[in-house]
């Protein structure tokens, strides 16, 4: 009995020591996020994301229940729910780990992706964001042209989503087509958090590559759209089927890029060069 008490006390003591360890020099920035949905509408109502970071690690997560990442697509039989997903990035290892619902609906999974290298061009244009002087930069992120404003006041190469690599914190980012916009609305320094906050839960979930997960999502989406097409056609026998087929075809094209800042991946370019 005494031995059990000693063991419990020891475990509690060890937990307290681990929990007391914290990351140093942490910042936390909140961004308002908006992007166009499947039908081209822009969602701007309190869609916020939080980036917690220092010069070596960052964690990016949603803060609202009804976020764009949890939006239910308005196509029969096609729904995705990744509420509670988050990304942990390691700048020194050039890796990021996205914890999200598996495309197979078999619980959560850790999706491993490299941190994309963006070829930035820094301009002379400047503006104030959150009372900090920010400098304009342009680049192309996985096929999509983007504009960012970063501040040298916080010389850490982080930003929203996977937009990284500038010599300072990115406080604003938008795609040049206006489909995606991130704007910083608050910034805190000297944030105190346990190192556990940045722990990658490899003991809880299996790991898979980003490429494999995208292939799985594409396959499932294709299967669901085939089911949706069949259901719709069965219900509109009195309608002009050529029109319906044309409309569904447009929906298929739209779904392939729904809610994605990424248009092309580096492995697609590599595969094309090998041909």
Coordinates of C-alpha atoms in Angstrom, one line a residue, residues 107-217:
X107 CA -9.8 8.7 -36.3
X108 CA -7.1 11.3 -36.5
X109 CA -3.8 11.1 -38.3
X110 CA -0.5 13.0 -38.4
X111 CA 0.1 14.3 -41.9
X112 CA 3.8 15.1 -42.5
X113 CA 4.7 17.8 -45.0
X114 CA 7.9 19.6 -45.8
X115 CA 7.9 23.4 -45.3
X116 CA 7.6 24.8 -48.8
X117 CA 10.5 27.1 -49.9
X118 CA 9.1 30.3 -51.3
X119 CA 11.3 32.5 -53.5
X120 CA 10.4 35.9 -52.1
X121 CA 11.0 39.3 -53.7
X122 CA 11.1 42.1 -51.1
X123 CA 9.8 45.5 -52.2
X124 CA 10.2 49.1 -50.9
X125 CA 6.5 49.4 -50.1
X126 CA 5.7 49.7 -46.4
X127 CA 2.6 50.1 -44.2
X128 CA 1.6 49.9 -40.5
X129 CA -0.1 46.8 -39.1
X130 CA -0.7 46.6 -35.3
X131 CA 1.5 49.7 -34.9
X132 CA 4.5 47.9 -36.5
X133 CA 6.2 48.9 -39.7
X134 CA 5.7 46.1 -42.3
X135 CA 7.5 45.6 -45.6
X136 CA 5.9 44.2 -48.7
X137 CA 7.0 40.9 -50.2
X138 CA 5.7 38.9 -53.2
X139 CA 6.2 35.2 -54.0
X140 CA 4.5 32.1 -55.4
X141 CA 3.3 29.5 -52.9
X142 CA 2.7 26.1 -54.6
X143 CA 1.5 27.7 -57.8
X144 CA -0.5 30.6 -56.3
X145 CA 0.9 34.2 -56.4
X146 CA 0.8 35.8 -53.0
X147 CA 1.5 39.2 -51.4
X148 CA 2.7 39.4 -47.8
X149 CA 3.7 42.2 -45.3
X150 CA 6.2 41.3 -42.6
X151 CA 7.8 43.1 -39.7
X152 CA 11.5 43.1 -39.0
X153 CA 10.6 44.1 -35.4
X154 CA 10.0 40.4 -34.8
X155 CA 12.8 38.7 -36.8
X156 CA 11.2 35.2 -36.9
X157 CA 10.5 33.5 -40.3
X158 CA 6.9 32.5 -39.6
X159 CA 3.4 33.4 -40.8
X160 CA -0.1 32.1 -41.3
X161 CA -0.9 28.7 -42.8
X162 CA 2.4 27.5 -44.4
X163 CA 3.5 30.9 -45.6
X164 CA 7.1 31.2 -44.1
X165 CA 10.6 32.2 -44.9
X166 CA 10.7 36.0 -44.7
X167 CA 13.1 37.8 -42.3
X168 CA 10.3 38.7 -40.0
X169 CA 6.8 37.8 -38.8
X170 CA 4.1 38.0 -41.5
X171 CA 1.2 40.1 -40.3
X172 CA -0.8 40.1 -43.5
X173 CA -1.0 37.8 -46.5
X174 CA -3.3 37.6 -49.4
X175 CA -3.4 35.8 -52.7
X176 CA -3.3 38.2 -55.7
X177 CA -6.7 36.8 -56.9
X178 CA -8.3 37.8 -53.6
X179 CA -9.4 34.3 -52.8
X180 CA -7.4 34.0 -49.6
X181 CA -6.8 36.8 -47.0
X182 CA -5.1 36.6 -43.6
X183 CA -4.9 39.8 -41.5
X184 CA -3.3 40.0 -38.0
X185 CA -5.7 41.5 -35.4
X186 CA -3.7 41.0 -32.2
X187 CA -0.2 40.1 -31.1
X188 CA 1.1 39.1 -27.7
X189 CA 4.7 38.5 -26.5
X190 CA 6.2 36.7 -23.5
X191 CA 3.5 33.9 -23.8
X192 CA 4.1 31.1 -21.2
X193 CA 3.3 27.6 -22.4
X194 CA 4.4 24.2 -21.5
X195 CA 6.6 22.3 -23.9
X196 CA 3.8 19.7 -24.0
X197 CA 1.8 22.3 -26.1
X198 CA 4.2 21.6 -29.0
X199 CA 4.4 17.9 -28.6
X200 CA 3.6 15.8 -31.7
X201 CA 1.2 13.0 -30.6
X202 CA 3.0 10.2 -32.3
X203 CA 2.0 7.9 -29.4
X204 CA -1.7 8.5 -30.3
X205 CA -2.0 8.7 -34.1
X206 CA -0.4 7.1 -37.1
X207 CA 1.7 9.1 -39.5
X208 CA 1.3 9.5 -43.2
X209 CA 2.8 11.7 -45.9
X210 CA 1.0 14.8 -47.2
X211 CA 1.1 13.4 -50.7
X212 CA -0.5 10.1 -49.6
X213 CA -3.3 11.9 -47.7
X214 CA -4.0 14.2 -50.7
X215 CA -4.3 11.2 -53.0
X216 CA -6.7 9.6 -50.5
X217 CA -8.8 12.7 -50.3

